[in-house]
CSV table of C-alpha atoms and ligand atoms in Angstrom, one decimal:
chain,number,residue,atom,x,y,z
B,211,UNK,CA,92.0,20.2,-5.4
B,212,UNK,CA,90.4,16.9,-6.3
B,213,UNK,CA,91.7,13.6,-5.0
B,214,UNK,CA,93.1,11.7,-8.0
B,215,UNK,CA,93.2,8.2,-9.2
B,216,UNK,CA,96.8,6.9,-8.9
B,217,UNK,CA,96.4,4.3,-11.6
B,218,UNK,CA,95.6,4.6,-15.3
B,219,UNK,CA,91.9,3.8,-16.0
B,220,UNK,CA,91.6,0.4,-17.7
B,221,UNK,CA,88.8,-2.0,-18.3
B,222,UNK,CA,88.8,-3.7,-15.0
B,223,UNK,CA,88.7,-0.5,-12.9
B,224,UNK,CA,85.0,-0.7,-12.7
B,225,UNK,CA,84.5,-0.2,-9.0
B,226,UNK,CA,84.7,3.5,-9.0
B,227,UNK,CA,82.8,4.7,-12.0
B,228,UNK,CA,83.2,8.3,-12.9
B,229,UNK,CA,80.1,10.5,-13.0
B,230,UNK,CA,79.2,13.7,-14.7
B,231,UNK,CA,78.8,17.2,-14.0
B,232,UNK,CA,77.7,20.6,-13.1
B,233,UNK,CA,74.2,21.0,-11.6
B,234,UNK,CA,71.7,23.1,-13.5
B,235,UNK,CA,68.2,24.1,-12.6
B,236,UNK,CA,65.0,23.8,-14.7
B,237,UNK,CA,66.4,21.4,-17.3
B,238,UNK,CA,66.1,17.6,-17.6
B,239,UNK,CA,69.1,16.4,-15.6
B,240,UNK,CA,71.4,13.6,-16.8
B,241,UNK,CA,73.5,11.4,-14.6
B,242,UNK,CA,76.3,9.8,-16.7
B,243,UNK,CA,78.3,6.9,-15.3
B,244,UNK,CA,81.4,5.6,-17.2
B,245,UNK,CA,82.8,2.1,-17.1
B,246,UNK,CA,85.8,0.7,-18.8
B,247,UNK,CA,88.7,2.1,-20.7
B,248,UNK,CA,90.1,5.6,-21.2
B,249,UNK,CA,88.3,5.7,-24.6
B,250,UNK,CA,85.0,5.5,-22.8
B,251,UNK,CA,85.9,8.3,-20.5
B,252,UNK,CA,86.7,10.4,-23.6
B,253,UNK,CA,83.4,9.3,-25.2
B,254,UNK,CA,81.4,10.3,-22.1
B,255,UNK,CA,82.9,13.8,-22.6
B,256,UNK,CA,81.5,13.8,-26.1
B,257,UNK,CA,78.1,12.7,-24.9
B,258,UNK,CA,78.1,15.4,-22.2
B,259,UNK,CA,78.9,17.9,-24.8
B,260,UNK,CA,76.1,16.7,-27.2
B,261,UNK,CA,73.6,16.7,-24.3
B,262,UNK,CA,74.5,20.2,-23.0
B,263,UNK,CA,74.1,21.6,-26.5
B,264,UNK,CA,70.7,20.1,-26.6
B,265,UNK,CA,69.7,21.8,-23.4
B,266,UNK,CA,70.2,19.0,-20.9
B,267,UNK,CA,71.9,19.6,-17.6
B,268,UNK,CA,74.4,17.3,-16.0
B,269,UNK,CA,74.3,16.2,-12.4
B,270,UNK,CA,76.6,14.4,-10.0
B,271,UNK,CA,73.5,13.5,-7.9
B,272,UNK,CA,72.0,10.2,-9.2
B,273,UNK,CA,68.8,10.8,-7.2
B,274,UNK,CA,68.2,14.2,-8.8
B,275,UNK,CA,68.5,12.8,-12.3
B,276,UNK,CA,65.7,12.4,-14.8
B,277,UNK,CA,68.0,10.3,-17.1
B,278,UNK,CA,70.6,7.8,-16.0
B,279,UNK,CA,73.1,6.8,-18.7
B,280,UNK,CA,75.7,4.0,-18.3
B,281,UNK,CA,78.6,4.1,-20.7
B,282,UNK,CA,79.6,0.5,-20.8
B,283,UNK,CA,82.4,-1.9,-21.5
B,284,UNK,CA,82.2,-5.4,-23.0
B,285,UNK,CA,85.8,-6.5,-23.1
B,286,UNK,CA,85.5,-9.2,-20.5
B,287,UNK,CA,82.5,-11.0,-19.1
B,288,UNK,CA,83.0,-9.6,-15.6
B,289,UNK,CA,82.8,-6.1,-17.0
B,290,UNK,CA,79.4,-6.8,-18.5
B,291,UNK,CA,78.2,-8.5,-15.3
B,292,UNK,CA,79.0,-5.5,-13.2
B,293,UNK,CA,76.9,-3.2,-15.5
B,294,UNK,CA,74.1,-5.7,-15.6
B,295,UNK,CA,73.9,-5.8,-11.8
B,296,UNK,CA,73.9,-2.0,-11.8
B,297,UNK,CA,71.1,-1.9,-14.4
B,298,UNK,CA,69.0,-4.3,-12.3
B,299,UNK,CA,69.4,-2.0,-9.3
B,300,UNK,CA,68.4,1.1,-11.3
B,301,UNK,CA,65.5,-0.8,-12.9
B,302,UNK,CA,64.2,-1.7,-9.4
B,303,UNK,CA,64.4,1.9,-8.2
B,304,UNK,CA,62.6,3.0,-11.4
B,305,UNK,CA,59.8,0.6,-10.7
B,306,UNK,CA,59.4,1.4,-7.1
B,307,UNK,CA,60.0,5.1,-6.9
B,308,UNK,CA,60.7,6.8,-10.2
B,309,UNK,CA,58.5,5.5,-13.1
B,310,UNK,CA,59.4,8.5,-15.1
B,311,UNK,CA,63.2,7.8,-14.9
B,312,UNK,CA,64.8,7.1,-18.3
B,313,UNK,CA,67.5,4.5,-18.2
B,314,UNK,CA,70.0,4.2,-21.1
B,315,UNK,CA,73.0,2.0,-22.0
B,316,UNK,CA,75.7,3.5,-24.2
B,317,UNK,CA,78.9,2.1,-25.6
B,318,UNK,CA,80.2,-1.3,-26.2
B,319,UNK,CA,77.5,-3.3,-24.4
B,320,UNK,CA,74.8,-1.4,-26.3
B,321,UNK,CA,76.3,-2.6,-29.5
B,322,UNK,CA,76.6,-6.1,-28.4
B,323,UNK,CA,73.4,-6.7,-26.4
B,324,UNK,CA,70.8,-4.4,-27.8
B,325,UNK,CA,68.2,-7.2,-28.3
B,326,UNK,CA,68.8,-8.7,-25.0
B,327,UNK,CA,68.7,-5.5,-23.0
B,328,UNK,CA,65.5,-4.3,-24.7
B,329,UNK,CA,63.5,-7.4,-25.3
B,330,UNK,CA,64.4,-10.3,-23.2
B,331,UNK,CA,65.4,-8.4,-20.1
B,332,UNK,CA,63.4,-5.1,-20.7
B,333,UNK,CA,66.1,-3.3,-18.6
B,334,UNK,CA,66.4,-0.1,-20.5
B,335,UNK,CA,64.7,2.7,-22.4
B,336,UNK,CA,67.6,3.8,-24.5
B,337,UNK,CA,70.4,1.9,-26.3
B,338,UNK,CA,73.1,4.0,-28.1
B,339,UNK,CA,76.2,2.5,-29.7
B,340,UNK,CA,79.6,4.3,-29.8
B,341,UNK,CA,79.1,5.9,-33.2
B,342,UNK,CA,75.6,7.3,-32.6
B,343,UNK,CA,76.2,9.8,-29.8
B,344,UNK,CA,75.2,12.8,-32.1
B,345,UNK,CA,71.7,11.2,-32.1
B,346,UNK,CA,71.3,10.9,-28.4
B,347,UNK,CA,69.1,13.9,-27.7
B,348,UNK,CA,66.7,12.9,-30.5
B,349,UNK,CA,66.6,9.4,-29.1
B,350,UNK,CA,65.8,10.7,-25.6
B,351,UNK,CA,62.9,12.8,-27.0
B,352,UNK,CA,61.7,9.7,-28.9
B,353,UNK,CA,61.6,7.5,-25.9
B,354,UNK,CA,59.9,10.1,-23.7
B,355,UNK,CA,57.3,11.0,-26.4
B,356,UNK,CA,56.4,7.4,-27.3
B,357,UNK,CA,57.1,5.5,-24.0
B,358,UNK,CA,58.9,3.0,-26.2
B,359,UNK,CA,62.6,2.1,-26.2
B,360,UNK,CA,64.7,4.1,-28.6
B,361,UNK,CA,67.8,2.6,-30.3
B,362,UNK,CA,70.6,3.6,-32.5
B,363,UNK,CA,73.6,1.2,-32.7
B,364,UNK,CA,74.7,1.9,-36.3
B,365,UNK,CA,78.4,1.8,-36.7
B,366,UNK,CA,80.1,4.3,-38.9
B,367,UNK,CA,83.1,4.3,-41.2
B,368,UNK,CA,83.6,8.0,-40.8
B,369,UNK,CA,82.5,9.2,-37.4
B,370,UNK,CA,85.3,10.7,-35.3
B,371,UNK,CA,83.4,13.5,-33.5
B,372,UNK,CA,86.1,15.8,-34.7
B,373,UNK,CA,84.0,18.9,-34.4
B,374,UNK,CA,82.6,18.2,-31.0
B,375,UNK,CA,84.3,20.0,-28.1
B,376,UNK,CA,84.4,17.5,-25.2
B,377,UNK,CA,83.0,18.7,-21.9
B,378,UNK,CA,85.7,17.7,-19.4
B,379,UNK,CA,83.4,17.3,-16.5
B,380,UNK,CA,85.6,15.2,-14.3
B,381,UNK,CA,88.9,16.8,-14.9
B,382,UNK,CA,91.9,17.6,-12.7
B,383,UNK,CA,92.6,20.5,-15.0
B,384,UNK,CA,96.1,19.1,-15.6
B,385,UNK,CA,95.9,16.2,-18.0
B,386,UNK,CA,93.3,15.5,-20.7
B,387,UNK,CA,92.4,12.7,-23.1
B,388,UNK,CA,92.2,13.6,-26.8
B,389,UNK,CA,90.6,11.0,-29.0
B,390,UNK,CA,92.5,10.7,-32.3
B,391,UNK,CA,91.1,7.6,-33.9
B,392,UNK,CA,88.2,5.1,-33.4
B,393,UNK,CA,87.6,1.4,-34.0
B,394,UNK,CA,90.1,-1.3,-34.7
B,395,UNK,CA,90.8,-3.4,-37.8
B,396,UNK,CA,93.1,-5.9,-36.1
B,397,UNK,CA,90.8,-8.7,-35.2
B,398,UNK,CA,92.9,-10.3,-32.5
B,399,UNK,CA,91.2,-13.6,-31.9
B,400,UNK,CA,90.2,-12.9,-28.3
B,401,UNK,CA,88.9,-9.4,-28.7
B,402,UNK,CA,85.4,-8.1,-29.0
B,403,UNK,CA,86.4,-4.5,-29.7
B,404,UNK,CA,86.3,-4.7,-33.6
B,405,UNK,CA,82.6,-5.8,-33.2
B,406,UNK,CA,81.6,-3.2,-30.7
B,407,UNK,CA,83.5,-0.2,-32.1
B,408,UNK,CA,83.7,-1.0,-35.7
B,409,UNK,CA,86.3,-0.1,-38.4
B,410,UNK,CA,89.3,1.9,-37.8
B,411,UNK,CA,89.1,5.6,-38.8
B,412,UNK,CA,91.4,8.6,-38.0
B,413,UNK,CA,90.4,12.0,-36.9
B,414,UNK,CA,91.7,15.0,-39.0
B,415,UNK,CA,95.2,16.2,-37.9
B,416,UNK,CA,94.2,19.9,-37.7
B,417,UNK,CA,91.3,19.2,-35.3
B,418,UNK,CA,93.6,17.2,-33.0
B,419,UNK,CA,96.3,19.9,-33.0
B,420,UNK,CA,93.6,22.6,-32.5
B,421,UNK,CA,92.2,20.7,-29.5
B,422,UNK,CA,95.6,20.3,-27.9
B,423,UNK,CA,96.5,24.0,-28.5
B,424,UNK,CA,93.3,25.0,-26.8
B,425,UNK,CA,94.0,22.6,-23.9
B,426,UNK,CA,97.5,24.1,-23.5
B,427,UNK,CA,96.0,27.7,-23.5
B,428,UNK,CA,93.5,26.6,-20.8
B,429,UNK,CA,96.5,25.5,-18.6
B,430,UNK,CA,96.5,21.8,-19.2
B,431,UNK,CA,100.0,20.3,-19.0
B,432,UNK,CA,99.6,16.8,-20.4
B,433,UNK,CA,97.6,15.2,-23.2
B,434,UNK,CA,97.0,11.5,-23.8
B,435,UNK,CA,96.3,10.8,-27.4
B,436,UNK,CA,93.7,8.0,-27.4
B,437,UNK,CA,92.6,5.2,-29.7
B,438,UNK,CA,92.2,1.5,-29.8
B,439,UNK,CA,95.3,1.2,-31.9
B,440,UNK,CA,96.9,4.6,-32.1
B,441,UNK,CA,100.0,3.5,-34.1
B,442,UNK,CA,97.8,2.8,-37.1
B,443,UNK,CA,96.6,6.4,-37.2
B,444,UNK,CA,96.7,7.7,-40.7
B,445,UNK,CA,95.0,10.8,-42.0
B,446,UNK,CA,95.0,11.6,-45.7
B,447,UNK,CA,93.8,14.9,-47.1
B,448,UNK,CA,94.5,16.5,-50.5
B,449,UNK,CA,97.1,13.9,-51.3
B,450,UNK,CA,99.1,14.3,-48.1
B,451,UNK,CA,99.2,11.7,-45.5
B,452,UNK,CA,100.1,12.0,-41.8
B,453,UNK,CA,101.0,8.9,-39.9
B,454,UNK,CA,101.2,8.5,-36.1
B,455,UNK,CA,104.8,9.4,-35.7
B,456,UNK,CA,104.2,12.7,-37.6
B,457,UNK,CA,101.0,13.4,-35.5
B,458,UNK,CA,102.9,12.9,-32.2
B,459,UNK,CA,105.6,15.2,-33.5
B,460,UNK,CA,103.1,17.9,-34.5
B,461,UNK,CA,101.3,17.7,-31.2
B,462,UNK,CA,104.7,17.9,-29.4
B,463,UNK,CA,105.2,21.3,-31.1
B,464,UNK,CA,102.0,22.7,-29.6
B,465,UNK,CA,103.9,23.8,-26.5
B,466,UNK,CA,107.1,22.7,-24.7
B,467,UNK,CA,105.0,22.9,-21.5
B,468,UNK,CA,102.5,20.2,-22.7
B,469,UNK,CA,103.6,16.6,-22.1
B,470,UNK,CA,102.4,14.1,-24.7
B,471,UNK,CA,101.4,10.5,-24.1
B,472,UNK,CA,99.4,8.0,-26.0
B,473,UNK,CA,97.5,4.8,-25.5
B,474,UNK,CA,97.2,2.1,-26.7
B,475,UNK,CA,99.5,0.7,-29.3
B,476,UNK,CA,100.0,-2.5,-31.2
B,477,UNK,CA,103.6,-3.8,-31.5
B,478,UNK,CA,103.3,-4.5,-35.2
B,479,UNK,CA,102.9,-0.7,-36.0
B,480,UNK,CA,105.5,0.7,-33.6
B,481,UNK,CA,107.8,2.4,-36.1
B,482,UNK,CA,111.4,3.6,-35.8
B,483,UNK,CA,110.2,7.0,-36.8
B,484,UNK,CA,107.9,7.1,-33.8
B,485,UNK,CA,110.8,5.9,-31.5
B,486,UNK,CA,112.9,8.8,-32.9
B,487,UNK,CA,110.1,11.2,-32.0
B,488,UNK,CA,110.3,9.9,-28.4
B,489,UNK,CA,114.1,10.4,-28.5
B,490,UNK,CA,114.1,13.9,-30.0
B,491,UNK,CA,111.1,15.6,-28.5
B,492,UNK,CA,111.7,16.3,-24.8
B,493,UNK,CA,108.0,16.6,-24.1
B,494,UNK,CA,107.0,13.3,-25.6
B,495,UNK,CA,107.1,11.0,-22.6
B,496,UNK,CA,109.7,8.3,-22.1
B,497,UNK,CA,107.0,5.7,-21.8
B,498,UNK,CA,105.2,3.3,-24.2
B,499,UNK,CA,102.4,0.9,-23.4
B,500,UNK,CA,103.2,-2.0,-25.6
B,501,UNK,CA,100.7,-4.9,-25.1
B,502,UNK,CA,102.4,-8.2,-25.7
B,503,UNK,CA,99.4,-10.4,-24.6
B,504,UNK,CA,101.6,-13.6,-24.4
B,505,UNK,CA,105.2,-14.8,-24.4
B,506,UNK,CA,104.8,-17.9,-26.6
B,507,UNK,CA,104.9,-17.6,-30.4
B,508,UNK,CA,102.4,-20.4,-31.0
B,509,UNK,CA,99.9,-18.8,-28.7
B,510,UNK,CA,100.5,-15.4,-30.3
B,511,UNK,CA,99.7,-17.0,-33.6
B,512,UNK,CA,96.5,-18.5,-32.2
B,513,UNK,CA,95.7,-15.0,-30.9
B,514,UNK,CA,96.3,-13.6,-34.4
B,515,UNK,CA,98.7,-11.0,-33.1
B,516,UNK,CA,100.8,-11.0,-36.2
B,517,UNK,CA,104.2,-11.1,-34.4
B,518,UNK,CA,106.1,-13.8,-32.5
B,519,UNK,CA,108.1,-13.7,-29.3
B,520,UNK,CA,111.4,-13.0,-31.0
B,521,UNK,CA,110.1,-10.2,-33.1
B,522,UNK,CA,108.5,-8.6,-30.0
B,523,UNK,CA,111.8,-8.9,-28.0
B,524,UNK,CA,113.7,-7.4,-31.0
B,525,UNK,CA,111.3,-4.5,-31.0
B,526,UNK,CA,111.8,-3.9,-27.2
B,527,UNK,CA,115.6,-4.0,-27.7
B,528,UNK,CA,115.4,-1.5,-30.6
B,529,UNK,CA,113.0,0.8,-28.7
B,530,UNK,CA,115.4,0.8,-25.7
B,531,UNK,CA,118.4,1.5,-27.8
B,532,UNK,CA,116.8,4.4,-29.6
B,533,UNK,CA,115.1,5.8,-26.5
B,534,UNK,CA,117.4,5.6,-23.5
B,535,UNK,CA,115.6,5.1,-20.2
B,536,UNK,CA,112.4,4.1,-21.9
B,537,UNK,CA,109.7,2.8,-19.5
B,538,UNK,CA,107.5,0.0,-20.8
B,539,UNK,CA,104.2,-1.4,-19.7
B,540,UNK,CA,102.1,-4.2,-21.2
B,541,UNK,CA,98.9,-6.2,-21.2
B,542,UNK,CA,99.0,-10.0,-20.6
B,543,UNK,CA,96.3,-12.6,-20.9
B,544,UNK,CA,96.6,-15.9,-18.9
B,545,UNK,CA,94.8,-19.1,-19.9
B,546,UNK,CA,94.1,-18.4,-23.6
B,547,UNK,CA,92.6,-21.4,-25.5
B,548,UNK,CA,94.9,-24.4,-25.6
B,549,UNK,CA,97.5,-22.8,-23.4
B,550,UNK,CA,99.9,-25.5,-22.0
B,551,UNK,CA,102.0,-25.2,-18.9
B,552,UNK,CA,105.1,-24.7,-21.0
B,553,UNK,CA,103.5,-21.9,-23.0
B,554,UNK,CA,102.4,-20.2,-19.8
B,555,UNK,CA,106.0,-20.4,-18.6
B,556,UNK,CA,107.1,-18.6,-21.8
B,557,UNK,CA,105.0,-15.7,-20.6
B,558,UNK,CA,106.8,-15.7,-17.3
B,559,UNK,CA,110.2,-15.9,-19.0
B,560,UNK,CA,109.3,-13.1,-21.4
B,561,UNK,CA,108.3,-10.9,-18.5
B,562,UNK,CA,111.7,-11.7,-16.8
B,563,UNK,CA,113.5,-10.8,-20.0
B,564,UNK,CA,111.7,-7.5,-20.7
B,565,UNK,CA,111.2,-6.4,-17.1
B,566,UNK,CA,108.2,-4.2,-17.6
B,567,UNK,CA,107.7,-1.3,-15.3
B,568,UNK,CA,104.0,-2.1,-15.1
B,569,UNK,CA,101.5,-4.6,-16.5
B,570,UNK,CA,97.7,-5.0,-16.8
B,571,UNK,CA,97.0,-8.7,-16.4
B,572,UNK,CA,93.9,-10.6,-17.2
B,573,UNK,CA,92.4,-14.1,-17.2
B,574,UNK,CA,91.1,-15.0,-20.7
B,575,UNK,CA,87.4,-14.5,-20.9
B,576,UNK,CA,85.6,-15.9,-24.0
B,577,UNK,CA,83.7,-13.2,-25.9
B,578,UNK,CA,80.8,-14.2,-28.2
B,579,UNK,CA,81.4,-13.9,-32.0
B,580,UNK,CA,85.2,-13.5,-31.7
B,581,UNK,CA,87.5,-15.7,-33.8
B,582,UNK,CA,88.5,-17.6,-30.7
B,583,UNK,CA,84.9,-18.2,-29.6
B,584,UNK,CA,84.1,-19.6,-33.1
B,585,UNK,CA,87.2,-21.6,-33.8
B,586,UNK,CA,88.8,-22.7,-30.5
B,587,UNK,CA,87.7,-24.3,-27.2
B,588,UNK,CA,88.0,-22.3,-24.0
B,589,UNK,CA,89.7,-25.3,-22.5
B,590,UNK,CA,91.9,-24.0,-19.7
B,591,UNK,CA,90.0,-24.8,-16.5
B,592,UNK,CA,89.1,-21.7,-14.4
B,593,UNK,CA,91.2,-22.7,-11.4
B,594,UNK,CA,94.3,-23.2,-13.7
B,595,UNK,CA,93.6,-19.8,-15.4
B,596,UNK,CA,93.4,-18.2,-11.9
B,597,UNK,CA,96.6,-19.9,-10.7
B,598,UNK,CA,98.5,-18.9,-13.8
B,599,UNK,CA,97.2,-15.3,-13.5
B,600,UNK,CA,98.3,-15.2,-9.9
B,601,UNK,CA,101.8,-16.3,-10.9
B,602,UNK,CA,102.0,-13.6,-13.5
B,603,UNK,CA,100.8,-10.9,-11.1
B,604,UNK,CA,103.2,-12.0,-8.4
B,605,UNK,CA,106.1,-12.0,-10.8
B,606,UNK,CA,105.2,-8.5,-12.1
B,607,UNK,CA,104.8,-7.2,-8.6
B,608,UNK,CA,108.3,-8.3,-7.8
B,609,UNK,CA,109.7,-6.8,-11.1
B,610,UNK,CA,107.8,-3.5,-10.5
B,611,UNK,CA,109.3,-3.3,-7.1
B,612,UNK,CA,112.8,-3.9,-8.4
B,613,UNK,CA,112.5,-1.4,-11.3
B,614,UNK,CA,111.1,1.2,-8.8
B,615,UNK,CA,114.0,0.6,-6.5
B,616,UNK,CA,116.3,1.6,-9.3
B,617,UNK,CA,114.7,5.0,-9.2
B,618,UNK,CA,115.4,5.6,-5.5
B,619,UNK,CA,118.1,8.2,-5.1
B,620,UNK,CA,117.4,9.7,-8.5
B,621,UNK,CA,115.7,13.1,-9.2
B,622,UNK,CA,112.6,13.2,-11.5
B,623,UNK,CA,110.4,15.9,-13.0
B,624,UNK,CA,106.9,15.2,-11.6
B,625,UNK,CA,103.8,16.8,-13.0
B,626,UNK,CA,101.5,17.4,-9.9
B,627,UNK,CA,98.0,16.2,-10.5
B,628,UNK,CA,96.3,16.6,-7.1
B,629,UNK,CA,96.2,15.3,-3.6
B,630,UNK,CA,97.5,11.9,-2.8
B,631,UNK,CA,94.7,9.4,-2.3
B,632,UNK,CA,95.7,8.7,1.2
B,633,UNK,CA,96.4,12.1,2.6
B,634,UNK,CA,95.7,15.8,1.9
B,635,UNK,CA,99.1,16.7,3.3
B,636,UNK,CA,100.7,15.1,0.3
B,637,UNK,CA,100.4,15.6,-3.4
B,638,UNK,CA,100.8,13.0,-6.2
B,639,UNK,CA,101.9,13.3,-9.8
B,640,UNK,CA,103.7,11.3,-12.5
B,641,UNK,CA,107.2,11.1,-13.8
B,642,UNK,CA,107.4,11.2,-17.6
B,643,UNK,CA,108.0,7.4,-17.3
B,644,UNK,CA,104.4,7.2,-16.0
B,645,UNK,CA,105.3,6.4,-12.4
B,646,UNK,CA,103.2,7.8,-9.6
B,647,UNK,CA,105.2,9.9,-7.1
B,648,UNK,CA,103.8,11.0,-3.7
B,649,UNK,CA,105.5,13.8,-1.8
B,650,UNK,CA,104.7,16.6,0.8
B,651,UNK,CA,102.2,19.1,-0.4
B,652,UNK,CA,104.2,22.2,0.7
B,653,UNK,CA,102.8,24.9,-1.6
B,654,UNK,CA,102.6,22.7,-4.7
B,655,UNK,CA,99.5,23.0,-6.9
B,656,UNK,CA,98.1,20.9,-9.7
B,657,UNK,CA,99.8,21.6,-12.9
B,658,UNK,CA,103.2,22.5,-11.3
B,659,UNK,CA,106.3,20.6,-12.5
B,660,UNK,CA,108.3,19.6,-9.4
B,661,UNK,CA,111.9,18.3,-9.2
B,662,UNK,CA,111.6,15.4,-6.8
B,663,UNK,CA,114.3,13.2,-5.2
B,664,UNK,CA,113.0,9.7,-4.9
B,665,UNK,CA,113.5,8.4,-1.3
B,666,UNK,CA,111.5,5.2,-1.2
B,667,UNK,CA,109.0,3.0,-3.1
B,668,UNK,CA,106.5,0.2,-3.2
B,669,UNK,CA,105.7,-1.9,-6.3
B,670,UNK,CA,103.1,0.7,-7.2
B,671,UNK,CA,104.3,4.1,-6.0
B,672,UNK,CA,107.4,6.1,-5.6
B,673,UNK,CA,107.8,8.4,-2.5
B,674,UNK,CA,110.1,11.5,-2.6
B,675,UNK,CA,110.9,15.0,-1.5
B,676,UNK,CA,110.9,18.1,-3.7
B,677,UNK,CA,114.5,19.4,-4.2
B,678,UNK,CA,113.3,23.0,-4.7
B,679,UNK,CA,110.3,24.9,-3.3
B,680,UNK,CA,107.2,25.5,-5.5
K,1174,LIG,N1,89.8,-11.8,-22.2
K,1174,LIG,C1,90.8,-11.3,-21.4
K,1174,LIG,N2,91.4,-10.1,-21.7
K,1174,LIG,C2,91.1,-9.5,-22.8
K,1174,LIG,N3,91.6,-8.3,-23.4
K,1174,LIG,C3,90.9,-8.1,-24.5
K,1174,LIG,N4,90.1,-9.1,-24.7
K,1174,LIG,C4,90.1,-10.0,-23.7
K,1174,LIG,C5,89.5,-11.2,-23.4
K,1174,LIG,N5,88.6,-11.7,-24.2
K,1174,LIG,C6,92.7,-7.6,-22.8
K,1174,LIG,C7,93.9,-7.5,-23.7
K,1174,LIG,C8,93.8,-6.0,-24.2
K,1174,LIG,C9,93.2,-5.3,-23.0
K,1174,LIG,C10,92.6,-4.0,-23.2
K,1174,LIG,O1,92.2,-6.3,-22.5
K,1174,LIG,O2,95.0,-7.7,-22.9
K,1174,LIG,O3,95.0,-5.5,-24.5
K,1175,LIG,FE1,91.3,-5.7,-29.6
K,1175,LIG,FE2,93.6,-6.4,-30.8
K,1175,LIG,FE3,92.2,-4.2,-31.7
K,1175,LIG,FE4,93.5,-4.1,-29.3
K,1175,LIG,S1,94.4,-4.4,-31.4
K,1175,LIG,S2,91.4,-3.4,-29.7
K,1175,LIG,S3,93.3,-6.2,-28.6
K,1175,LIG,S4,91.5,-6.3,-31.7
């Protein structure tokens, strides 16, 4: 059993990059390191697949690799800085010990910084944007033949990698990501994603259902449908059109044993039809990640989120009335351009009103070329941003602890994912409300669904005991 991460992977979880694969002899070996969001983890599985088909081997041992690829994130400046420091370290090693080592940058930073990385800083040999992964083997050949850097950062309006079978090299064998759409057309004022990942496009329904069916047959027990803005999924073919609610419904029919989650959604597209799918389909999880970003309507307008505070609160109320027991998480940004103390307090009061089970909270980081960078001034001083973020985090920690305490005494179905991080005598898994539960290992194995009585909690984790043996 592999130790598991007990938090969902989001952009700031950069300290423990995930690395690829099965060792293989006699082939050029690639070490693939992934930073950032779940979408990048899923993309790395596509890259691993393309490379394997082209005859490359994957290695977990960085020192044994002939090629080191970093799949990168550009969402906040600190994410980019971490990758930059890593590249400098790799570059120094290449200079001193491994002149033949090929260094590549994939993903969002590739798209954003291609000139800088190649010309000004001469850090890398290969730069590949998120829509050019089919081209990666050719680019690797090109750079090793010519000794020159090779680049493809073209964005596509069609590419969904629908026909590429991901190589799940870092899997727990229980839950898998399935990419359903790429890009984003929303243009939130703070966000660089539409620039790094391009226009929205949806993957064909049949290929998604086929991938989920295969995962279920391989013994997987949970899929997370992934996209930058999954709710705007729409696939049209021969005059029929399937929206996100219909897609989730169809995936839920694949197997009653396969739990279905998705991430990440935009409140503007969260339809009643989708909420009814949550209510009616027992294997569609009672959990929605519904990023609010801010609690004040003027700030939301400046952010170009297309909804106000009251609309968002009405949606939360509707969601909870249609789906009893629904668990909600969110993303929040502190210190956006022009944010006043009163506006900040509106975020705190919205959090008190909604009482999210969990939140991902960030200080605003200006990103070049975004609407906010062009039109507004990043005028909230860093120490004020930090203090506001701390207030937001402290409030959420208290609320998470309170909502977790409500679960104590209750019994939940927990899908076992692996060992607890802290002890091999305990296992960890999630409730369908996405809460991590730790309990004694007994003879439980990854993939088992355990009935667990909750006996205690922290703000981040529930503790319990199985009410029946495995
Ligand atoms: N600064 C801070 N946080 C950001 N996010 C996106 N762009 C920025 C930025 N420029 C956050 C949003 C988004 C999450 C994935 O990252 O909250 O929902
Ligand atoms: Fe960025 Fe907004 Fe698109 Fe999310 S919906 S990826 S925050 S532009």
